[in-house]
Amino acid sequence: VAPAQRSPSALRKARTLKTADGLPAHSFATLLKELATLTKNRIQPKTLAAPAFDTLARPTRLQQKALSLLAVPV
């Protein structure tokens, strides 16, 4: 059995360190670190009668792509 050959797109990704859509290539560990920077912020309006609420920071393009591939709504 002959050894597996890398596809042209895999060779390009290894050479440029970018995915086909221009995002940086990541390992699983570095992708988890990138996703860990997405924060949930607690907002307390100045009006005390208004309740506090949580909001997510706007995800980066990379975070949005990863979350959409995982079918996680943001």
Short mmCIF file of N, CA, C and O in Angstrom, two decimals:
data_model
loop_
_atom_site.label_atom_id
_atom_site.label_comp_id
_atom_site.label_asym_id
_atom_site.label_seq_id
_atom_site.Cartn_x
_atom_site.Cartn_y
_atom_site.Cartn_z
N VAL A 1 0.85 -1.17 0.00
CA VAL A 1 0.00 0.00 0.00
C VAL A 1 0.90 1.24 0.00
O VAL A 1 1.80 1.37 0.83
N ALA A 2 0.62 2.14 -0.91
CA ALA A 2 1.39 3.37 -1.00
C ALA A 2 1.00 4.33 0.11
O ALA A 2 -0.15 4.33 0.56
N PRO A 3 1.94 5.14 0.60
CA PRO A 3 1.58 6.11 1.63
C PRO A 3 0.59 7.15 1.09
O PRO A 3 0.57 7.44 -0.11
N ALA A 4 -0.20 7.67 1.97
CA ALA A 4 -1.20 8.67 1.57
C ALA A 4 -0.50 9.94 1.08
O ALA A 4 0.56 10.31 1.59
N GLN A 5 -1.10 10.57 0.10
CA GLN A 5 -0.58 11.82 -0.45
C GLN A 5 -1.48 12.97 0.00
O GLN A 5 -2.70 12.83 -0.01
N ARG A 6 -0.86 14.08 0.36
CA ARG A 6 -1.64 15.26 0.75
C ARG A 6 -2.28 15.88 -0.49
O ARG A 6 -1.68 15.94 -1.57
N SER A 7 -3.49 16.38 -0.30
CA SER A 7 -4.19 17.06 -1.39
C SER A 7 -3.57 18.44 -1.62
O SER A 7 -2.88 18.97 -0.73
N PRO A 8 -3.80 19.02 -2.78
CA PRO A 8 -3.27 20.37 -3.04
C PRO A 8 -3.76 21.40 -2.01
O PRO A 8 -3.01 22.26 -1.58
N SER A 9 -5.03 21.28 -1.58
CA SER A 9 -5.54 22.24 -0.59
C SER A 9 -4.86 22.04 0.77
O SER A 9 -4.59 23.01 1.48
N ALA A 10 -4.55 20.80 1.13
CA ALA A 10 -3.85 20.54 2.40
C ALA A 10 -2.42 21.06 2.34
O ALA A 10 -1.91 21.62 3.32
N LEU A 11 -1.77 20.92 1.20
CA LEU A 11 -0.42 21.46 1.03
C LEU A 11 -0.42 22.99 1.11
O LEU A 11 0.44 23.59 1.75
N ARG A 12 -1.41 23.62 0.49
CA ARG A 12 -1.53 25.08 0.53
C ARG A 12 -1.78 25.56 1.95
O ARG A 12 -1.20 26.54 2.40
N LYS A 13 -2.63 24.85 2.69
CA LYS A 13 -2.93 25.20 4.08
C LYS A 13 -1.68 25.09 4.96
O LYS A 13 -1.40 25.96 5.78
N ALA A 14 -0.88 24.06 4.74
CA ALA A 14 0.35 23.88 5.50
C ALA A 14 1.38 24.95 5.14
O ALA A 14 2.12 25.43 6.02
N ARG A 15 1.40 25.36 3.89
CA ARG A 15 2.37 26.37 3.43
C ARG A 15 2.00 27.77 3.91
O ARG A 15 2.83 28.54 4.36
N THR A 16 0.71 28.13 3.82
CA THR A 16 0.27 29.49 4.14
C THR A 16 -0.19 29.67 5.58
O THR A 16 -0.33 30.80 6.04
N LEU A 17 -0.48 28.57 6.25
CA LEU A 17 -1.05 28.59 7.62
C LEU A 17 -2.39 29.30 7.66
O LEU A 17 -2.77 29.89 8.66
N LYS A 18 -3.12 29.23 6.52
CA LYS A 18 -4.45 29.82 6.41
C LYS A 18 -5.40 28.79 5.81
O LYS A 18 -5.01 27.95 5.02
N THR A 19 -6.68 28.90 6.20
CA THR A 19 -7.69 28.04 5.62
C THR A 19 -8.10 28.59 4.26
O THR A 19 -7.70 29.68 3.87
N ALA A 20 -8.93 27.86 3.54
CA ALA A 20 -9.36 28.29 2.21
C ALA A 20 -10.11 29.61 2.25
O ALA A 20 -10.07 30.38 1.29
N ASP A 21 -10.79 29.92 3.37
CA ASP A 21 -11.52 31.19 3.47
C ASP A 21 -10.70 32.29 4.16
O ASP A 21 -11.24 33.31 4.57
N GLY A 22 -9.38 32.08 4.28
CA GLY A 22 -8.49 33.13 4.76
C GLY A 22 -8.32 33.22 6.27
O GLY A 22 -7.62 34.11 6.76
N LEU A 23 -8.94 32.33 7.02
CA LEU A 23 -8.79 32.34 8.47
C LEU A 23 -7.50 31.64 8.86
O LEU A 23 -7.03 30.74 8.15
N PRO A 24 -6.91 32.00 10.01
CA PRO A 24 -5.69 31.32 10.44
C PRO A 24 -5.96 29.85 10.76
O PRO A 24 -6.99 29.53 11.33
N ALA A 25 -5.04 28.99 10.35
CA ALA A 25 -5.16 27.56 10.67
C ALA A 25 -4.82 27.37 12.15
O ALA A 25 -3.91 28.01 12.68
N HIS A 26 -5.59 26.53 12.83
CA HIS A 26 -5.40 26.29 14.26
C HIS A 26 -5.32 24.81 14.55
O HIS A 26 -5.91 24.00 13.84
N SER A 27 -4.66 24.48 15.63
CA SER A 27 -4.75 23.14 16.18
C SER A 27 -5.99 23.14 17.08
O SER A 27 -6.58 24.19 17.35
N PHE A 28 -6.38 21.99 17.55
CA PHE A 28 -7.55 21.92 18.44
C PHE A 28 -7.29 22.75 19.69
O PHE A 28 -8.17 23.52 20.13
N ALA A 29 -6.09 22.66 20.25
CA ALA A 29 -5.76 23.39 21.49
C ALA A 29 -5.81 24.90 21.27
O ALA A 29 -6.37 25.63 22.09
N THR A 30 -5.25 25.39 20.16
CA THR A 30 -5.26 26.83 19.93
C THR A 30 -6.65 27.34 19.58
O THR A 30 -7.01 28.46 19.91
N LEU A 31 -7.46 26.49 18.94
CA LEU A 31 -8.84 26.88 18.66
C LEU A 31 -9.63 27.01 19.96
O LEU A 31 -10.40 27.95 20.13
N LEU A 32 -9.42 26.09 20.90
CA LEU A 32 -10.09 26.20 22.20
C LEU A 32 -9.67 27.46 22.93
O LEU A 32 -10.50 28.13 23.55
N LYS A 33 -8.40 27.82 22.85
CA LYS A 33 -7.93 29.07 23.48
C LYS A 33 -8.61 30.27 22.84
O LYS A 33 -8.99 31.22 23.54
N GLU A 34 -8.76 30.25 21.53
CA GLU A 34 -9.43 31.35 20.83
C GLU A 34 -10.89 31.44 21.23
O GLU A 34 -11.41 32.52 21.48
N LEU A 35 -11.56 30.30 21.34
CA LEU A 35 -12.97 30.30 21.74
C LEU A 35 -13.14 30.73 23.20
O LEU A 35 -14.17 31.29 23.56
N ALA A 36 -12.14 30.49 24.03
CA ALA A 36 -12.22 30.85 25.45
C ALA A 36 -12.21 32.36 25.66
O ALA A 36 -12.56 32.83 26.75
N THR A 37 -11.87 33.14 24.64
CA THR A 37 -11.85 34.59 24.79
C THR A 37 -13.23 35.21 24.57
O THR A 37 -13.39 36.41 24.80
N LEU A 38 -14.20 34.43 24.15
CA LEU A 38 -15.56 34.93 23.99
C LEU A 38 -16.16 35.09 25.38
O LEU A 38 -16.25 34.12 26.14
N THR A 39 -16.56 36.30 25.73
CA THR A 39 -17.00 36.58 27.10
C THR A 39 -18.49 36.83 27.20
O THR A 39 -19.14 37.26 26.25
N LYS A 40 -19.00 36.56 28.39
CA LYS A 40 -20.37 36.92 28.74
C LYS A 40 -20.27 38.07 29.74
O LYS A 40 -19.57 37.97 30.74
N ASN A 41 -20.93 39.17 29.45
CA ASN A 41 -20.85 40.36 30.29
C ASN A 41 -22.17 40.63 30.98
O ASN A 41 -23.23 40.53 30.36
N ARG A 42 -22.11 40.95 32.26
CA ARG A 42 -23.30 41.30 33.05
C ARG A 42 -23.47 42.81 32.97
O ARG A 42 -22.57 43.57 33.32
N ILE A 43 -24.64 43.25 32.52
CA ILE A 43 -24.94 44.67 32.38
C ILE A 43 -25.94 45.08 33.45
O ILE A 43 -26.99 44.45 33.60
N GLN A 44 -25.60 46.12 34.20
CA GLN A 44 -26.52 46.67 35.20
C GLN A 44 -26.85 48.09 34.78
O GLN A 44 -26.02 48.99 34.89
N PRO A 45 -28.06 48.32 34.26
CA PRO A 45 -28.44 49.67 33.88
C PRO A 45 -28.39 50.62 35.08
O PRO A 45 -28.54 50.20 36.22
N LYS A 46 -28.18 51.91 34.80
CA LYS A 46 -28.12 52.90 35.88
C LYS A 46 -29.45 53.02 36.61
O LYS A 46 -29.48 53.31 37.80
N THR A 47 -30.52 52.82 35.89
CA THR A 47 -31.84 52.84 36.51
C THR A 47 -31.99 51.57 37.34
O THR A 47 -31.99 50.46 36.81
N LEU A 48 -32.09 51.74 38.66
CA LEU A 48 -32.13 50.57 39.53
C LEU A 48 -33.37 49.72 39.32
O LEU A 48 -33.37 48.54 39.64
N ALA A 49 -34.44 50.31 38.79
CA ALA A 49 -35.66 49.54 38.54
C ALA A 49 -35.47 48.56 37.39
O ALA A 49 -36.18 47.55 37.31
N ALA A 50 -34.52 48.85 36.52
CA ALA A 50 -34.26 47.96 35.38
C ALA A 50 -33.40 46.78 35.86
O ALA A 50 -32.40 46.96 36.54
N PRO A 51 -33.78 45.56 35.50
CA PRO A 51 -33.00 44.41 35.94
C PRO A 51 -31.67 44.29 35.18
O PRO A 51 -31.54 44.72 34.05
N ALA A 52 -30.70 43.67 35.83
CA ALA A 52 -29.43 43.38 35.18
C ALA A 52 -29.66 42.27 34.15
O ALA A 52 -30.59 41.48 34.26
N PHE A 53 -28.82 42.24 33.13
CA PHE A 53 -28.93 41.19 32.11
C PHE A 53 -27.54 40.83 31.61
O PHE A 53 -26.59 41.58 31.78
N ASP A 54 -27.44 39.66 31.01
CA ASP A 54 -26.18 39.18 30.46
C ASP A 54 -26.20 39.32 28.94
O ASP A 54 -27.25 39.17 28.31
N THR A 55 -25.05 39.60 28.39
CA THR A 55 -24.90 39.68 26.94
C THR A 55 -23.55 39.07 26.55
O THR A 55 -22.60 39.16 27.32
N LEU A 56 -23.51 38.45 25.40
CA LEU A 56 -22.25 37.90 24.89
C LEU A 56 -21.53 38.96 24.08
O LEU A 56 -22.15 39.74 23.35
N ALA A 57 -20.21 38.99 24.20
CA ALA A 57 -19.40 39.85 23.35
C ALA A 57 -19.58 39.38 21.91
O ALA A 57 -19.90 38.22 21.65
N ARG A 58 -19.36 40.26 20.97
CA ARG A 58 -19.48 39.90 19.56
C ARG A 58 -18.33 38.95 19.20
O ARG A 58 -17.17 39.28 19.40
N PRO A 59 -18.64 37.76 18.68
CA PRO A 59 -17.56 36.82 18.33
C PRO A 59 -16.74 37.31 17.15
O PRO A 59 -17.25 38.01 16.27
N THR A 60 -15.47 36.94 17.14
CA THR A 60 -14.61 37.24 16.00
C THR A 60 -15.07 36.38 14.83
O THR A 60 -15.86 35.44 14.98
N ARG A 61 -14.54 36.66 13.66
CA ARG A 61 -14.89 35.88 12.46
C ARG A 61 -14.54 34.40 12.66
O ARG A 61 -15.31 33.51 12.31
N LEU A 62 -13.39 34.15 13.28
CA LEU A 62 -12.96 32.78 13.53
C LEU A 62 -13.88 32.10 14.53
O LEU A 62 -14.30 30.95 14.34
N GLN A 63 -14.21 32.79 15.62
CA GLN A 63 -15.12 32.22 16.61
C GLN A 63 -16.48 31.93 16.01
O GLN A 63 -17.06 30.87 16.25
N GLN A 64 -17.00 32.87 15.21
CA GLN A 64 -18.30 32.67 14.58
C GLN A 64 -18.28 31.46 13.66
O GLN A 64 -19.21 30.66 13.66
N LYS A 65 -17.22 31.29 12.88
CA LYS A 65 -17.11 30.15 11.97
C LYS A 65 -17.09 28.84 12.75
O LYS A 65 -17.81 27.90 12.42
N ALA A 66 -16.28 28.79 13.81
CA ALA A 66 -16.20 27.57 14.62
C ALA A 66 -17.54 27.24 15.27
O ALA A 66 -17.98 26.09 15.25
N LEU A 67 -18.19 28.25 15.83
CA LEU A 67 -19.48 28.02 16.49
C LEU A 67 -20.55 27.61 15.50
O LEU A 67 -21.38 26.76 15.80
N SER A 68 -20.52 28.18 14.29
CA SER A 68 -21.52 27.79 13.29
C SER A 68 -21.28 26.35 12.81
O SER A 68 -22.23 25.61 12.58
N LEU A 69 -20.00 25.96 12.68
CA LEU A 69 -19.71 24.57 12.30
C LEU A 69 -20.16 23.58 13.38
O LEU A 69 -20.50 22.44 13.08
N LEU A 70 -20.13 24.04 14.62
CA LEU A 70 -20.58 23.20 15.74
C LEU A 70 -22.09 23.31 15.98
O LEU A 70 -22.62 22.68 16.88
N ALA A 71 -22.76 24.15 15.19
CA ALA A 71 -24.20 24.41 15.32
C ALA A 71 -24.55 24.96 16.70
O ALA A 71 -25.57 24.61 17.28
N VAL A 72 -23.68 25.85 17.22
CA VAL A 72 -23.93 26.51 18.50
C VAL A 72 -24.47 27.90 18.20
O VAL A 72 -23.77 28.72 17.60
N PRO A 73 -25.71 28.19 18.61
CA PRO A 73 -26.26 29.52 18.34
C PRO A 73 -25.58 30.56 19.23
O PRO A 73 -25.28 30.32 20.39
N VAL A 74 -25.34 31.74 18.64
CA VAL A 74 -24.74 32.84 19.40
C VAL A 74 -25.66 34.03 19.31
O VAL A 74 -26.22 34.35 18.34
#
